[in-house]
Tab-separated table of C-alpha atoms and ligand atoms in Angstrom:
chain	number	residue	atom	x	y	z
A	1	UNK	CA	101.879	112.398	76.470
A	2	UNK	CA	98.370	113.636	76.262
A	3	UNK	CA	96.129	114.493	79.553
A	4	UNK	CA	94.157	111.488	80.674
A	5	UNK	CA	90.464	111.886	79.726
A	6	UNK	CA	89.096	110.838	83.051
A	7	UNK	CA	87.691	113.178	85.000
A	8	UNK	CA	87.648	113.043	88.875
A	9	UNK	CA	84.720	114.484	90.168
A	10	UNK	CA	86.141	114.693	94.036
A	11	UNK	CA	89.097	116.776	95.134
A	12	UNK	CA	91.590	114.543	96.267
A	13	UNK	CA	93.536	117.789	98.324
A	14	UNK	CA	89.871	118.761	100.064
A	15	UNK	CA	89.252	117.326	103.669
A	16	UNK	CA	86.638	115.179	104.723
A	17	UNK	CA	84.543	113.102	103.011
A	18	UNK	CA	83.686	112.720	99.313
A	19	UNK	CA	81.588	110.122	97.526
A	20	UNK	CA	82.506	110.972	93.813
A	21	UNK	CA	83.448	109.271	90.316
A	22	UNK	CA	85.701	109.276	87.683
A	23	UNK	CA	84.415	110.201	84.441
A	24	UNK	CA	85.349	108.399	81.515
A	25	UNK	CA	83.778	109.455	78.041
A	26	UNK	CA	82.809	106.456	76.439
A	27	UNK	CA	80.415	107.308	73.610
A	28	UNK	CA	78.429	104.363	72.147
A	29	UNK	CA	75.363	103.290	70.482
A	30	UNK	CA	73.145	103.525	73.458
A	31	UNK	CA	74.523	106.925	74.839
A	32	UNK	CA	76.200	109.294	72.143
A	33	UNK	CA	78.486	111.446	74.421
A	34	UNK	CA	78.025	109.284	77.375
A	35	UNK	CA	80.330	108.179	79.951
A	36	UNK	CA	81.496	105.371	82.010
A	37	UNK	CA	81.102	106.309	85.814
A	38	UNK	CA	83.506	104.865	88.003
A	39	UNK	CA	82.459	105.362	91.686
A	40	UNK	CA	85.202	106.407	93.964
A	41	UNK	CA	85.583	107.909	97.650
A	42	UNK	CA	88.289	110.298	99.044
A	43	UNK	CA	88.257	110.542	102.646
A	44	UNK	CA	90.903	112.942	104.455
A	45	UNK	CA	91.954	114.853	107.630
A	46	UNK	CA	95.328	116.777	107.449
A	47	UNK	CA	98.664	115.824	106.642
A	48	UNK	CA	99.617	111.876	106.584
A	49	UNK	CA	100.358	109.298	104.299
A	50	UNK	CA	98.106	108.102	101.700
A	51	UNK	CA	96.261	104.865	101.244
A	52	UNK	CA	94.914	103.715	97.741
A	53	UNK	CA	92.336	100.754	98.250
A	54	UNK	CA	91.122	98.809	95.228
A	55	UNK	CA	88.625	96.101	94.074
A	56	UNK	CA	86.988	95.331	90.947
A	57	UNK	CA	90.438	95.080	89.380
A	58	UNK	CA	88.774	91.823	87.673
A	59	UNK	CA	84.692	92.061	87.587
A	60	UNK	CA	84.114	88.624	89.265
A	61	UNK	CA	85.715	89.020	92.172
A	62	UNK	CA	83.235	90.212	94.872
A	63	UNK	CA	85.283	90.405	98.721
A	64	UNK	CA	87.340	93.465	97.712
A	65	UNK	CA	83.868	95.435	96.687
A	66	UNK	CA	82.364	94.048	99.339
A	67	UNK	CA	84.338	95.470	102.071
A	68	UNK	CA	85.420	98.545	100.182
A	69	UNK	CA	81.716	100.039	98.981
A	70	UNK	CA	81.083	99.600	103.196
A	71	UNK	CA	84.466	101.111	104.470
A	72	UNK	CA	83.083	104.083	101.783
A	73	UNK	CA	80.480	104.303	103.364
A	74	UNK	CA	80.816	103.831	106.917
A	75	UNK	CA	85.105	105.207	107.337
A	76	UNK	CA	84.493	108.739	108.832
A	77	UNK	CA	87.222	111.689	108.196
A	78	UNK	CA	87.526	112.255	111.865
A	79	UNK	CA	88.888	108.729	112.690
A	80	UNK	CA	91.755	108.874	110.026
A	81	UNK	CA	95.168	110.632	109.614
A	82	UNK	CA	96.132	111.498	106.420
A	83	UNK	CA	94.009	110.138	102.723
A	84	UNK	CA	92.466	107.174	101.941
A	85	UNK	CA	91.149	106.633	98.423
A	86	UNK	CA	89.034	104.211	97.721
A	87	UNK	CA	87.869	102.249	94.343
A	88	UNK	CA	85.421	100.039	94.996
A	89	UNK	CA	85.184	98.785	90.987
A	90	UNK	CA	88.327	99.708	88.948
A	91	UNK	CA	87.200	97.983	86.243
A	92	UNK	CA	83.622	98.847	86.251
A	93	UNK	CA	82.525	97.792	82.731
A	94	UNK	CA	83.756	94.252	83.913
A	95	UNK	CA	82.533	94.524	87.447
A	96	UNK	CA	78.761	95.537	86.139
A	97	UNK	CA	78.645	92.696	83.146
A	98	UNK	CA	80.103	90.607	86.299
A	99	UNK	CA	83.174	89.395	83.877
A	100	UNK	CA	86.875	89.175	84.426
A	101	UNK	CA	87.387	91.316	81.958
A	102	UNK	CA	85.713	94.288	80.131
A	103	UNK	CA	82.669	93.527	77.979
A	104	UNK	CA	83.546	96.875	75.842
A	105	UNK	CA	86.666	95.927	74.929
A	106	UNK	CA	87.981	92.347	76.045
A	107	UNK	CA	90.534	94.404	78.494
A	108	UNK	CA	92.540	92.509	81.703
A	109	UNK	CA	92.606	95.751	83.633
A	110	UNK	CA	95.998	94.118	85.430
A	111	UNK	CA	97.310	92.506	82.270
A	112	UNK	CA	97.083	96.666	81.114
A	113	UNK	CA	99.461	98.907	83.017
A	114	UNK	CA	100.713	101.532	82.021
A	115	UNK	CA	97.884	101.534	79.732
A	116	UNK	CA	97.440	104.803	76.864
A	117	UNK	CA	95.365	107.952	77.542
A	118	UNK	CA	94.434	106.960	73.765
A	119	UNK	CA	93.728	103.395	73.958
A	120	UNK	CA	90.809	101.312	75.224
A	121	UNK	CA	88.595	101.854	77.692
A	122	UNK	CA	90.545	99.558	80.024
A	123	UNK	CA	93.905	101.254	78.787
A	124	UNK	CA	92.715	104.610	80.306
A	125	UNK	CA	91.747	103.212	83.126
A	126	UNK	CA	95.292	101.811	83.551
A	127	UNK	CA	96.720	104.962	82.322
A	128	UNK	CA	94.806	107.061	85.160
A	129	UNK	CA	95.999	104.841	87.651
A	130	UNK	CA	99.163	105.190	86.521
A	131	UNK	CA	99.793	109.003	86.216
A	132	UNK	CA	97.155	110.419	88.517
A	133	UNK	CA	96.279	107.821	91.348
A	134	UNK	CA	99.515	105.742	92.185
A	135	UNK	CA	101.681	108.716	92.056
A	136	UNK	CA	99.415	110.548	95.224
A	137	UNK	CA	99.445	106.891	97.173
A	138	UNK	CA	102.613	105.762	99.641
A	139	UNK	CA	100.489	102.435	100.038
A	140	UNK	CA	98.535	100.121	98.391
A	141	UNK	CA	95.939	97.519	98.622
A	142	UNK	CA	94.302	95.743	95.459
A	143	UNK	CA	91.858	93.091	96.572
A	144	UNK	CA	91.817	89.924	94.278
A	145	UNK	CA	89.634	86.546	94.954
A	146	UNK	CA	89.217	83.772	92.386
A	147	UNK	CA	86.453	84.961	90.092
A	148	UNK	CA	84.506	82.538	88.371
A	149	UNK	CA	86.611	80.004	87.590
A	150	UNK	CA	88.951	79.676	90.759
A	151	UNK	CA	88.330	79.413	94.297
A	152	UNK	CA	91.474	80.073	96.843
A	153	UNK	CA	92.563	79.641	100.792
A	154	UNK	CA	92.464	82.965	101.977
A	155	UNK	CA	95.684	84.846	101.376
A	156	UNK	CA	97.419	87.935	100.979
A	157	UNK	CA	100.454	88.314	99.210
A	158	UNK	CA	103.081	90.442	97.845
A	159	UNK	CA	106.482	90.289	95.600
A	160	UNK	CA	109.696	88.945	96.265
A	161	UNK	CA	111.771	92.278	94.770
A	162	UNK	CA	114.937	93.149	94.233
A	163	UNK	CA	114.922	96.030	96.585
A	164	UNK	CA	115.338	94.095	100.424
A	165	UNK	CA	114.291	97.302	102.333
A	166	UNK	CA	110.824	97.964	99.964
A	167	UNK	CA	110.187	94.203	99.962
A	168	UNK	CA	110.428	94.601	103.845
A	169	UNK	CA	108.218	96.808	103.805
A	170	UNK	CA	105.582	95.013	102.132
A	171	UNK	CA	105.711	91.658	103.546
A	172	UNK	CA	105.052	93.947	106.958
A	173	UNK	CA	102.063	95.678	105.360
A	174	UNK	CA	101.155	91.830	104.548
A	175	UNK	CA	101.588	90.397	108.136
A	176	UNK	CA	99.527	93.403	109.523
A	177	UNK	CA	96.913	92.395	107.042
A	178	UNK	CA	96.640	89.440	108.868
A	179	UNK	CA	95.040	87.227	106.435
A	180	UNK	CA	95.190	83.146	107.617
A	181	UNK	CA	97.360	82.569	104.898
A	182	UNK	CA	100.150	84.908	103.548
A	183	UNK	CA	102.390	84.497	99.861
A	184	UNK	CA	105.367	85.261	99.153
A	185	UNK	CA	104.642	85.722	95.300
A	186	UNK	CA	107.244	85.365	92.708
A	187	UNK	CA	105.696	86.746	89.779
A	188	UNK	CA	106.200	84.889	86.448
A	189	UNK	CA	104.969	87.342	84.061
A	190	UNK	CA	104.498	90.943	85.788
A	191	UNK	CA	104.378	92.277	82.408
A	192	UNK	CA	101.672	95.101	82.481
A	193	UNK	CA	100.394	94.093	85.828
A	194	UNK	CA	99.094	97.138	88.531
A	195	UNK	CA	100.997	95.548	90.920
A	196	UNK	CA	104.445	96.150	88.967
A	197	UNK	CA	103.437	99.388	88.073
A	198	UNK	CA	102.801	100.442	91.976
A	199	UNK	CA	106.524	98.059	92.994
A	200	UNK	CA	108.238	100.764	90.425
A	201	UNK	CA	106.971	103.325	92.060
A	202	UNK	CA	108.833	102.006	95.420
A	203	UNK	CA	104.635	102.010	96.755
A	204	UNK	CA	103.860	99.775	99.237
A	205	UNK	CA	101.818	97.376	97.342
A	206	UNK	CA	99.936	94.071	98.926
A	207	UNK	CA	97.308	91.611	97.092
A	208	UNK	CA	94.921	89.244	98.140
A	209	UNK	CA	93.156	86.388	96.794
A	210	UNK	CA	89.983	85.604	99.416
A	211	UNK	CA	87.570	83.088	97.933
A	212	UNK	CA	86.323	82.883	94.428
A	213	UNK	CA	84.196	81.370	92.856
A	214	UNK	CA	82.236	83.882	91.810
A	215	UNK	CA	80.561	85.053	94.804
A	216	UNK	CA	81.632	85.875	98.286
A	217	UNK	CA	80.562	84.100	101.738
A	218	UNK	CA	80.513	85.388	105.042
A	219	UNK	CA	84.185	84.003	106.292
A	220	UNK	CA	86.088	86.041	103.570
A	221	UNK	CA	84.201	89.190	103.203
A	222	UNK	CA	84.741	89.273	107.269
A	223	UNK	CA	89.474	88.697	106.425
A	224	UNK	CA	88.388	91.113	103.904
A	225	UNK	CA	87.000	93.711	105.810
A	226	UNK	CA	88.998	92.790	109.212
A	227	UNK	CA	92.641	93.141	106.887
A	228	UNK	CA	91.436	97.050	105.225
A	229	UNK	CA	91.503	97.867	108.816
A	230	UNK	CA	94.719	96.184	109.484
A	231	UNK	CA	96.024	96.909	106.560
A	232	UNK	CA	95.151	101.087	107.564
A	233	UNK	CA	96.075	101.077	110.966
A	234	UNK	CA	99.215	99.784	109.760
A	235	UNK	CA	99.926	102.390	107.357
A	236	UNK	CA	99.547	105.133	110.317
A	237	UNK	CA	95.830	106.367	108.716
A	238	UNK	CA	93.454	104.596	111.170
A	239	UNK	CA	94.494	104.962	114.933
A	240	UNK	CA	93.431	101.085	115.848
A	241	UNK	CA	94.654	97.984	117.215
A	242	UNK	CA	95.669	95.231	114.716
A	243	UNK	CA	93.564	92.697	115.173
A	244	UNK	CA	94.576	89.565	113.533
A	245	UNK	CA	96.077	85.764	114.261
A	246	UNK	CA	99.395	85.092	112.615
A	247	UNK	CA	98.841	84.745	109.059
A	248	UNK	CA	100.643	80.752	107.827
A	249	UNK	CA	102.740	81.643	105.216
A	250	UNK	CA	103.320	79.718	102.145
A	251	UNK	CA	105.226	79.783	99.012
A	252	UNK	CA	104.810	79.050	95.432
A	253	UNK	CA	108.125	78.736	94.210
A	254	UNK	CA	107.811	77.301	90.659
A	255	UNK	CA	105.932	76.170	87.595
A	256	UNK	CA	105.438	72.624	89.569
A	257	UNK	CA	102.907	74.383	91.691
A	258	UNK	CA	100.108	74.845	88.990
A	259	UNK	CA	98.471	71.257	87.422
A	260	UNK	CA	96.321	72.496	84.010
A	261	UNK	CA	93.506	69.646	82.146
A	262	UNK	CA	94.587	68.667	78.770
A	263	UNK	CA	90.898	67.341	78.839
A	264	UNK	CA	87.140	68.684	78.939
A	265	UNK	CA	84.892	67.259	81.611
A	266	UNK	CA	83.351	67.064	84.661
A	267	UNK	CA	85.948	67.486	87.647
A	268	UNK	CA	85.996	65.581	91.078
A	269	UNK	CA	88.536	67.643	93.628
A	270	UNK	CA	90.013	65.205	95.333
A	271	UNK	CA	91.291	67.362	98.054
A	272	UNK	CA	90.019	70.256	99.676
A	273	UNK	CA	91.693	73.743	100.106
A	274	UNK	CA	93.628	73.644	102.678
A	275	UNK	CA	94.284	69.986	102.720
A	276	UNK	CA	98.325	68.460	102.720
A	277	UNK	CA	99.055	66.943	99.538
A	278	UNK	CA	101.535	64.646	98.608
A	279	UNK	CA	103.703	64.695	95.230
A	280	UNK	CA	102.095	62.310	92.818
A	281	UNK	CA	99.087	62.351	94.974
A	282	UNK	CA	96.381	62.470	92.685
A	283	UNK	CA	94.187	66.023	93.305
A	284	UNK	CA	91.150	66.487	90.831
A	285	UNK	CA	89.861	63.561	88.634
A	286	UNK	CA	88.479	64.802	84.967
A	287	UNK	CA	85.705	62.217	83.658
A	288	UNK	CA	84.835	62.684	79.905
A	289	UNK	CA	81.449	63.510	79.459
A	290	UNK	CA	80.605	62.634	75.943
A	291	UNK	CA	79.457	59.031	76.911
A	292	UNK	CA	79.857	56.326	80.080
A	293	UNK	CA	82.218	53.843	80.513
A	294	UNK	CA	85.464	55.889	79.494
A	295	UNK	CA	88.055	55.745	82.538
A	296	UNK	CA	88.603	59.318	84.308
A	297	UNK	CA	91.783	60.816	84.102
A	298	UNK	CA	93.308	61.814	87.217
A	299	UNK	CA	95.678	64.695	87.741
A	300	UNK	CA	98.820	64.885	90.398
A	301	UNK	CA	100.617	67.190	92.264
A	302	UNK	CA	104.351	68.185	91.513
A	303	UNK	CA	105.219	68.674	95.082
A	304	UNK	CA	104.377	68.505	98.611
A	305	UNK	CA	102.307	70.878	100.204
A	306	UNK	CA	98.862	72.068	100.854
A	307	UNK	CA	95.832	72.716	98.645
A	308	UNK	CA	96.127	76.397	98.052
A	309	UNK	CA	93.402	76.625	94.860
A	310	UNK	CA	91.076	74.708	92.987
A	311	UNK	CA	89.137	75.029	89.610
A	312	UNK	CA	85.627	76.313	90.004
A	313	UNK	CA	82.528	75.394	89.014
A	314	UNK	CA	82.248	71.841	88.311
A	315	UNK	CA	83.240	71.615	84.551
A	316	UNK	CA	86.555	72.070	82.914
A	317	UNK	CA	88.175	72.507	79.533
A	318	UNK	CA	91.793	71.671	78.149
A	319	UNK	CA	94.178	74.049	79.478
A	320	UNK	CA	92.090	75.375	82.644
A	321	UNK	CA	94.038	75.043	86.239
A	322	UNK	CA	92.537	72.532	88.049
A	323	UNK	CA	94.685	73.044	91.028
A	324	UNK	CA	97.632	75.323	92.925
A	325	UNK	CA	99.782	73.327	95.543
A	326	UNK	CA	101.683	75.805	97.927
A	327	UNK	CA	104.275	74.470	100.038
A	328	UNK	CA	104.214	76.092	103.991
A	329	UNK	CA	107.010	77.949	105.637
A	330	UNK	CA	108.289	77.310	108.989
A	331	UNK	CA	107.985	81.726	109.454
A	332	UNK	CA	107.855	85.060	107.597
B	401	ZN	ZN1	91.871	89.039	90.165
């Protein structure tokens, strides 16, 4: 297979600290022979493991780039063991345009893996993570939130797999996060995600989804930033106390979980993330908007449990998910 046509700009073998990007030709109508310049950081002292931190995967999902363009700036060489890499934006085109996914070409960065040195522009992005980045990490930490259109409890997460020992391992590197909520995620489709490619690579891998809603507040950005640290320390780079309360963990076990509109409207959440549910407890209420007097239509869970997300903003369409039940767990 070809050479990717990104081009790093930082050494990832040269100590201390480098504030760099990775260069991908893009030429276009406003910039023949120009590039897309996606910002990354390579901070290192020595030998030790390697930590690859992410954001931006989707471009409307703010606490990962939050805490990650600060621990950029702010993580010092001296305090660490080992490398930690750091992408702020992996999708950049969609995190500028401030879109799920790419504005150039349509692309779900995690819907993309292993992605084509010859493809789109979000292919070789996925193709660079896939042959150059992934392959230097041992651990890995992809920061998701609910974007625009979904707003979540505060979790991290990561895969029920069929290796016991490397699933072990990352449900620890999710406790340490210490997140107030914690998933076990059973992945329906994991075709072309970033997280499958990482699992097959036996890397560490955890996920989060902190907020949504197409901003960030002050409560997540602080798990966010709070569980890099945890999440580090963890991994043996940073040489720090974990400091986090037990995470509750929850599960999503099926289909059941997820309630979708089969109308357009205005929605009324019923419940609150967080908040128990019942099954057949109604959870969001859809009113047609076309004219008054037309009865709402209300929509149920599937099972007990708690409120675990909820559409966002305040209109829906058939087909959107309106809400995601999660049922707690008694431990980890
Ligand atoms: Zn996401």
């Amino acid at each position: 297979m070809r050479d990717s046509p990104i081009v790093a700009s930082v050494d990832f073998d040269a100590d201390g600290a480098q504030h760099g990007f990775l260069r991908l030709p893009y030429s276009r109508d406003d910039s023949a022979w120009g590039s897309v310049m996606i910002p990354v950081t390579v901070i290192k002292n020595g030998e030790g493991p390697t930590a690859l931190l992410t954001g931006g995967n989707h471009g409307d999902e703010y606490e990962g780039p939050v805490a990650l363009f600060d621990l950029a700036a702010t993580l010092k060489p001296e305090s660490i063991a080992g490398r930690v890499i750091i992408v702020p934006a992996m999708n950049y085109p969609a995190f500028l345009a401030g879109t799920r996914t790419s504005p150039i070409d349509r692309g779900n960065l995690n819907r993309s893996f292993p992605g084509r040195p010859d493809g789109t522009v979000t292919e070789k992005i996925a193709d660079y993570f896939q042959r150059v980045l992934l392959p230097l990490a041992d651990n890995v930490l992809d920061f998701h939130s609910g974007g625009r259109t979904l707003d979540f409890l505060p979790f991290a997460a990561a895969h029920v797999l069929p290796d016991k020992m490397h699933e072990d391992r990352c449900f620890a590197a999710v406790k340490a996060f210490g997140a107030p909520y914690a998933v076990k995620m059973l992945e329906i489709d994991a075709v072309g995600m970033y997280d499958s490619a990482a699992e097959a690579m036996g890397r560490v891998f955890v996920t989060t989804e902190l907020g949504g809603g197409g901003s960030s507040c002050a409560r997540t950005v602080g798990i966010a930033r709070r569980g890099v640290r945890n999440f580090l320390a963890h991994c043996g780079n940073l040489d720090a106390d974990i400091e986090a309360s037990p995470s509750v963990w929850l599960d999503m076990p099926s289909d059941d979980c997820f309630a979708f509109s089969e109308h357009d409207g205005l929605i009324e959440c019923l419940v609150d993330l967080g908040g128990e549910v019942a099954a057949d407890q109604p959870v969001a209420r859809v009113y047609p908007t076309a004219r008054t007097g037309v009865a709402p239509i209300d929509y149920c869970a599937n099972m007990d449990g708690i409120l675990v997300a909820r559409h966002f903003p305040g209109l829906v369409k058939t087909g959107d998910c309106v809400a995601v039940v999660g049922v707690t767990l008694d431990d980890a």
